Short mmCIF file of C-alpha atoms in Angstrom, two decimals:
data_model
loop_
_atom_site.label_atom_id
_atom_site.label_comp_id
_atom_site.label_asym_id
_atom_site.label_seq_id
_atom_site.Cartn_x
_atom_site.Cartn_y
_atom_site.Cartn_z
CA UNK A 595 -2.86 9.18 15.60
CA UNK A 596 -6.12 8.44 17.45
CA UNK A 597 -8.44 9.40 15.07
CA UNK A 598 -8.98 11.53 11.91
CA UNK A 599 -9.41 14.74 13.68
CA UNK A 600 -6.09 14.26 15.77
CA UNK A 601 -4.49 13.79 12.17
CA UNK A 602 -6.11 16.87 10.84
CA UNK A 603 -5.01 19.00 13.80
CA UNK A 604 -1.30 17.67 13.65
CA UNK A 605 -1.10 17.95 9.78
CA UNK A 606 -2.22 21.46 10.45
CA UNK A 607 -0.34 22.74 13.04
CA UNK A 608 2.80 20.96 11.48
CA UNK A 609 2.75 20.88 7.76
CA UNK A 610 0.02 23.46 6.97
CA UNK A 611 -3.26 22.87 4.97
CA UNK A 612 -3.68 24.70 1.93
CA UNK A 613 -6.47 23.55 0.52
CA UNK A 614 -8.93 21.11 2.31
CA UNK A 615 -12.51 19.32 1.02
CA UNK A 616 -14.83 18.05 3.95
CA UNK A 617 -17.16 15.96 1.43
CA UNK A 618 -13.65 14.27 0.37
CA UNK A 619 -11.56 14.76 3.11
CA UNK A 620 -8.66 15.49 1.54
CA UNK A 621 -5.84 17.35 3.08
CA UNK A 622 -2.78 18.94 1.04
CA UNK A 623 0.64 19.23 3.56
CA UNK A 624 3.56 21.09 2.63
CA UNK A 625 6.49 21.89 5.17
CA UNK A 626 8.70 25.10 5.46
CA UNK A 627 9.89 25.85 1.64
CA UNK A 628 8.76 22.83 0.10
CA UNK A 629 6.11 23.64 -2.11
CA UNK A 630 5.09 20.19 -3.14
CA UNK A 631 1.98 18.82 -1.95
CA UNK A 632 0.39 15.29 -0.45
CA UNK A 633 -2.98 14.99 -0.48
CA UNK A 634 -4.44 12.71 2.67
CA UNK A 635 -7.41 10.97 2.06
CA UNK A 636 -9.25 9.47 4.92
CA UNK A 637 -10.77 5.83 4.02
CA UNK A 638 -12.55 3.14 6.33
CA UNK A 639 -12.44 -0.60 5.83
CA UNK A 640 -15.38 -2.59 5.95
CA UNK A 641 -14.72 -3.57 9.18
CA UNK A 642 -14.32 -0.44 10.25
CA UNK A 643 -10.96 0.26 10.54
CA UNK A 644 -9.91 4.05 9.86
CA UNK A 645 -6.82 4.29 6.85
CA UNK A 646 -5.15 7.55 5.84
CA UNK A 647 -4.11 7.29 2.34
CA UNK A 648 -1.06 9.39 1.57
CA UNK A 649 -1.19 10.46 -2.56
CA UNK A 650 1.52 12.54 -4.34
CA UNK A 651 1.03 13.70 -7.63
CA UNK A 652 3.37 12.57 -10.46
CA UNK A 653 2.05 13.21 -14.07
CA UNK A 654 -0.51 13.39 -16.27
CA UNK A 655 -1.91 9.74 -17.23
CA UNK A 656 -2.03 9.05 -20.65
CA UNK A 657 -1.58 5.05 -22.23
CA UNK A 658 2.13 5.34 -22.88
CA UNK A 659 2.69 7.00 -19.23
CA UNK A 660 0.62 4.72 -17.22
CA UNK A 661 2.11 1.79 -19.23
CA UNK A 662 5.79 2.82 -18.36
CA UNK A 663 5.04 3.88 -14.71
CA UNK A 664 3.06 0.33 -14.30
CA UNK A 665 6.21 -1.39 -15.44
CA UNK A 666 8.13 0.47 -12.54
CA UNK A 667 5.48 -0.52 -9.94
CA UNK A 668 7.02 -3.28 -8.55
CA UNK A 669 10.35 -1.43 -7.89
CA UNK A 670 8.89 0.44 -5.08
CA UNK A 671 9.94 -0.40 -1.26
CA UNK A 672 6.50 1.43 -0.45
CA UNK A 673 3.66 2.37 -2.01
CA UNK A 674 1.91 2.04 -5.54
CA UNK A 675 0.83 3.80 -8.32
CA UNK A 676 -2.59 4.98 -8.79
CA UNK A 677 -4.54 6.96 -11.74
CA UNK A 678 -7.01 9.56 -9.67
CA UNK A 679 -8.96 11.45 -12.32
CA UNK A 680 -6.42 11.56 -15.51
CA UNK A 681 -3.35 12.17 -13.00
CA UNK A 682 -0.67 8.94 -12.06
CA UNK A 683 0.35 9.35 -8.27
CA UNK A 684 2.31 7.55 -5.91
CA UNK A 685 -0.07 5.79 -2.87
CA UNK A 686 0.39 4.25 0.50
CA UNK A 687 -2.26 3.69 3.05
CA UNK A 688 -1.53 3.52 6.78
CA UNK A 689 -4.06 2.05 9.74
CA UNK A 690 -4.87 5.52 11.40
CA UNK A 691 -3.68 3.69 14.97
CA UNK A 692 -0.77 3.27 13.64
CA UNK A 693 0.70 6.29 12.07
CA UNK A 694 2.84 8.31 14.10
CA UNK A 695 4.51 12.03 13.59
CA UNK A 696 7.36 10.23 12.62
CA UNK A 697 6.31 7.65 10.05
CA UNK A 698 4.37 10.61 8.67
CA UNK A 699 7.00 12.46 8.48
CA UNK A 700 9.00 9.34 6.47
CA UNK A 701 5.94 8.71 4.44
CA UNK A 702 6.11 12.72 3.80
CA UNK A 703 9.85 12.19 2.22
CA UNK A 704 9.30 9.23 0.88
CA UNK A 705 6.33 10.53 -1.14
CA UNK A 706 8.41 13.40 -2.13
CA UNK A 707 11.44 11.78 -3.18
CA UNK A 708 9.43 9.56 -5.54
CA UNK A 709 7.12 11.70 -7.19
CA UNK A 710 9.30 13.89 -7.90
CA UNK A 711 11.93 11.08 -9.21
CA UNK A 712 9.20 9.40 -11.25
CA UNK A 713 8.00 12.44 -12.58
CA UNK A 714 11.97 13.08 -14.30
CA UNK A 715 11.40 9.62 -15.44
CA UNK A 716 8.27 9.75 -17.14
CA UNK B 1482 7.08 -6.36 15.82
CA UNK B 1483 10.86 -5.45 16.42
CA UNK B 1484 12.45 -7.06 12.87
CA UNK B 1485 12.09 -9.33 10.32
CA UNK B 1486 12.77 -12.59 12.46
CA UNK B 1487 10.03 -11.62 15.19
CA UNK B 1488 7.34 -11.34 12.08
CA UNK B 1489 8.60 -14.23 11.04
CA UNK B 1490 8.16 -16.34 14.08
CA UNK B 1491 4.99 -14.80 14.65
CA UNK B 1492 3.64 -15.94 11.47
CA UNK B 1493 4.92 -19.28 11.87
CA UNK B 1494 3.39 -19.72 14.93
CA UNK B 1495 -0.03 -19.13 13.57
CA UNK B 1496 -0.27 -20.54 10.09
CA UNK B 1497 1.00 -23.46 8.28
CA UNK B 1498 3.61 -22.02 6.20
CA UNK B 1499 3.96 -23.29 2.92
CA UNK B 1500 6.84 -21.94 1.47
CA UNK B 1501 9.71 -20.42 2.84
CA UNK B 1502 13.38 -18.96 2.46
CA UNK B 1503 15.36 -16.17 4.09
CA UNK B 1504 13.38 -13.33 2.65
CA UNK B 1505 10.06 -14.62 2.34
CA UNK B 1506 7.49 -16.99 3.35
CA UNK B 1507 4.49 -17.94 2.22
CA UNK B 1508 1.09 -19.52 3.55
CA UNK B 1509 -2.55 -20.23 2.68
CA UNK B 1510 -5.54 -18.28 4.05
CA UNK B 1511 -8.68 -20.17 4.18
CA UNK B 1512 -11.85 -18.79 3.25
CA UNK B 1513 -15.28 -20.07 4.78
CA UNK B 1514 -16.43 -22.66 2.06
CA UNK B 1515 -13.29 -24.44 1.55
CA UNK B 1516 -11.38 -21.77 -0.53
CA UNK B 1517 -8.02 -20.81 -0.21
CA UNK B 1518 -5.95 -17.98 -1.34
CA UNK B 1519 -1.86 -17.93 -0.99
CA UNK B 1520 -0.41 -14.96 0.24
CA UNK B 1521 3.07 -13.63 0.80
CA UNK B 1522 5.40 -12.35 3.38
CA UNK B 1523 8.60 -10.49 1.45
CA UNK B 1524 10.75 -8.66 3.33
CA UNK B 1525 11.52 -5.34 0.96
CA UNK B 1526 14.18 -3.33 1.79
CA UNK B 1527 14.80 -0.39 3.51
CA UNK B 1528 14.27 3.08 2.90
CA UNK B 1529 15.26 5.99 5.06
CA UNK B 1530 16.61 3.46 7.83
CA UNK B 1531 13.04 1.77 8.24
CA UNK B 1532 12.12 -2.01 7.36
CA UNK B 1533 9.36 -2.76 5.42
CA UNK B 1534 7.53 -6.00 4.59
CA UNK B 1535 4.98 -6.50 1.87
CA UNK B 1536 1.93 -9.03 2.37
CA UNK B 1537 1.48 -9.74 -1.24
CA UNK B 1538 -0.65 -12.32 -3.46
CA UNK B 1539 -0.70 -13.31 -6.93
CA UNK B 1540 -3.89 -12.14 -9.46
CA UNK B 1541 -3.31 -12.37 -13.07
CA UNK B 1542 -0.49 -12.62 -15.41
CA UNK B 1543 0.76 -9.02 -16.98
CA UNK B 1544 -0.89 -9.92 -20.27
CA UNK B 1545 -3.78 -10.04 -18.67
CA UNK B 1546 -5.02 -6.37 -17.13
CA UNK B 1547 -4.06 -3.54 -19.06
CA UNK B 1548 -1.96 -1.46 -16.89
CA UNK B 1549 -4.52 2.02 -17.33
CA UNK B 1550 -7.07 -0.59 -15.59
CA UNK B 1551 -4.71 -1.75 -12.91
CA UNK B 1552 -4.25 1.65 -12.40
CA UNK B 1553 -7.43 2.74 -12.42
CA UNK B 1554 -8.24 -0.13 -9.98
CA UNK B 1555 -5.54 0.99 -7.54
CA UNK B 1556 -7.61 4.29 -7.13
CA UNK B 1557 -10.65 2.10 -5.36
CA UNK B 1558 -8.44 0.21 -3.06
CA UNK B 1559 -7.63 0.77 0.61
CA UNK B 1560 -5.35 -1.63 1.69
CA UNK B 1561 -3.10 -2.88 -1.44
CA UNK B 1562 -2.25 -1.88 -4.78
CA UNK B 1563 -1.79 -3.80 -8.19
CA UNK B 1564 2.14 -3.94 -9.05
CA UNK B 1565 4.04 -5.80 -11.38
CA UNK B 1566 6.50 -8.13 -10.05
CA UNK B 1567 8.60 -10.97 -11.87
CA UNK B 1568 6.13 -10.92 -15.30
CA UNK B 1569 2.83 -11.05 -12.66
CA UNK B 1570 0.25 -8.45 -11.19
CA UNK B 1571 0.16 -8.39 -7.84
CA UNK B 1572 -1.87 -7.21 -4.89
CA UNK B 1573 0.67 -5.55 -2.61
CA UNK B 1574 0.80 -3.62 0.71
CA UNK B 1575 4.04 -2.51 2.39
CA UNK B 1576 4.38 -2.37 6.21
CA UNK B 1577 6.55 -0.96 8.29
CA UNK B 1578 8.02 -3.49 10.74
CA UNK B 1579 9.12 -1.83 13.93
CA UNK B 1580 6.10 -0.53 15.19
CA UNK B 1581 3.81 -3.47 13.16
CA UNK B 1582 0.91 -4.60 15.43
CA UNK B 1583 -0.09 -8.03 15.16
CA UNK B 1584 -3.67 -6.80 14.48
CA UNK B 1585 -3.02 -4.38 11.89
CA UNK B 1586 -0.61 -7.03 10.45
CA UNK B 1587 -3.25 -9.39 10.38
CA UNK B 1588 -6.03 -7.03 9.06
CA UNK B 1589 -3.20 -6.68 6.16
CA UNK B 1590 -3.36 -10.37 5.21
CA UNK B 1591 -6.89 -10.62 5.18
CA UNK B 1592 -7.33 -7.57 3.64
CA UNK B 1593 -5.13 -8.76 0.74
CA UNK B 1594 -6.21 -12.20 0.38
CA UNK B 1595 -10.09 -11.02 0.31
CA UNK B 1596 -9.34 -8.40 -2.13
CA UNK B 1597 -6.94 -10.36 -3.90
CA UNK B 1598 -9.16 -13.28 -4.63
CA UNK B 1599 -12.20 -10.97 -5.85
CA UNK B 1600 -9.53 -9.24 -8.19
CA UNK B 1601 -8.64 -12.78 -9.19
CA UNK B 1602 -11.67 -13.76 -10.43
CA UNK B 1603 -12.83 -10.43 -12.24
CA UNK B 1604 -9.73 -11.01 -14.26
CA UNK B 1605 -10.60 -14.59 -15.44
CA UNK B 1606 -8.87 -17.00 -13.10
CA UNK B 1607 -10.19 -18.78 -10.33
CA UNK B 1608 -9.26 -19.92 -6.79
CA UNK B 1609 -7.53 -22.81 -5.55
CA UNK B 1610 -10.29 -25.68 -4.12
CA UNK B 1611 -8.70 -27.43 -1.51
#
């Protein structure tokens, strides 16, 4: 994708948005009857460089949770764990040059297939 | 890149590499001032057909970040995440090989050794002097 916008439009016109906050640019995709949801958050490094930062919502975070899920961390072949406001979700940041429609669509699967595995495990 | 071996190469052909085996090598970014900071190549797997890498590079030992922190830490970061691996937090991002531009693969690497080293020494160890 070229830029933020061009991500926007293709998320849009692919995936749907569903609920979308300018201040936080955040973006929540879901395709044909899959009703789960990743948020895209649009970052910039310090030097510039644009990220989109694919999150998918696991559980609540609580000690014991974020102490098992932690454990599990290094298991993953992509991605992390992250608490965002009192919820554990899976992460995984792409340069916005190089994302393509079809690593998004991997990092779409991916990011179900985990949450929603981690989630059973929690 | 187009596979593991290319990366490979290309890293060896631009930093001294200090360790290495079959899945992984490993070299030293230098910081302006004389510090240093090892970092990682690990070839992880695939998943849905794809190859991934992760630029990785040792922080603290688990005993020494509660994991709510680590998370909670993960939240603020851009490139990289805290993980556990082998008994040790790491900073780790995952790449995907086949369409891996040397830029963005080297923007990784310094991305993780900066942020690597500060998360070092907020959690009590320091850097390497060379």
């Amino acid at each position: 994708m070229a830029d933020w916008n061009s991500l926007r439009t293709y998320v849009a016109s692919h995936y749907g948005v569903w609920r979308e906050s300018p201040g936080h640019w955040l973006m929540t995709a879901e395709r044909d009857s899959d009703k789960r949801s990743l948020g895209i958050l649009h970052k910039t490094l310090g030097n510039g460089s644009e990220y989109a930062v694919f999150q998918a919502s696991i559980c609540r975070a609580t000690p014991e949770t974020a102490r098992r899920i932690f454990l599990r961390s290094g298991e993953l072949v992509v991605g992390a764990y992250v608490n965002q406001g009192g919820v554990i979700m899976w992460k995984h940041s792409v340069r916005l040059d190089a994302l393509t429609p079809s690593t998004l669509h991997d990092l779409y699967v991916t990011a179900m297939s985990v949450s929603s595995a981690d989630a059973e495990a929690v | 890149m187009a596979d593991w071996s290319e990366l490979r190469d290309y890293v060896a052909s631009n930093v001294t590499v200090t360790r290495d085996d079959s899945d992984a090598i490993w070299f030293d970014v230098r910081f302006k001032g004389g510090n240093v900071k090892e970092v990682g190549l690990i070839r992880a797997g695939e998943l849905g057909g794809v190859s991934f890498v992760r630029v990785q590079t040792a922080v603290c030992p688990e005993s020494a970040i509660d994991p709510a922190d680590a998370l909670n830490q993960n939240a603020n970061l851009v490139v990289g995440s805290l993980v556990l691996d082998s008994g040790r937090v790491v900073l780790r991002q995952s790449l995907r090989i086949d369409d891996l531009q040397p830029d963005a693969f080297d923007e990784a690497v310094v991305a993780i050794a900066t942020v690597g080293a500060d998360l070092e020494r907020e959690f009590g160890h320091t850097q390497t002097q060379h």
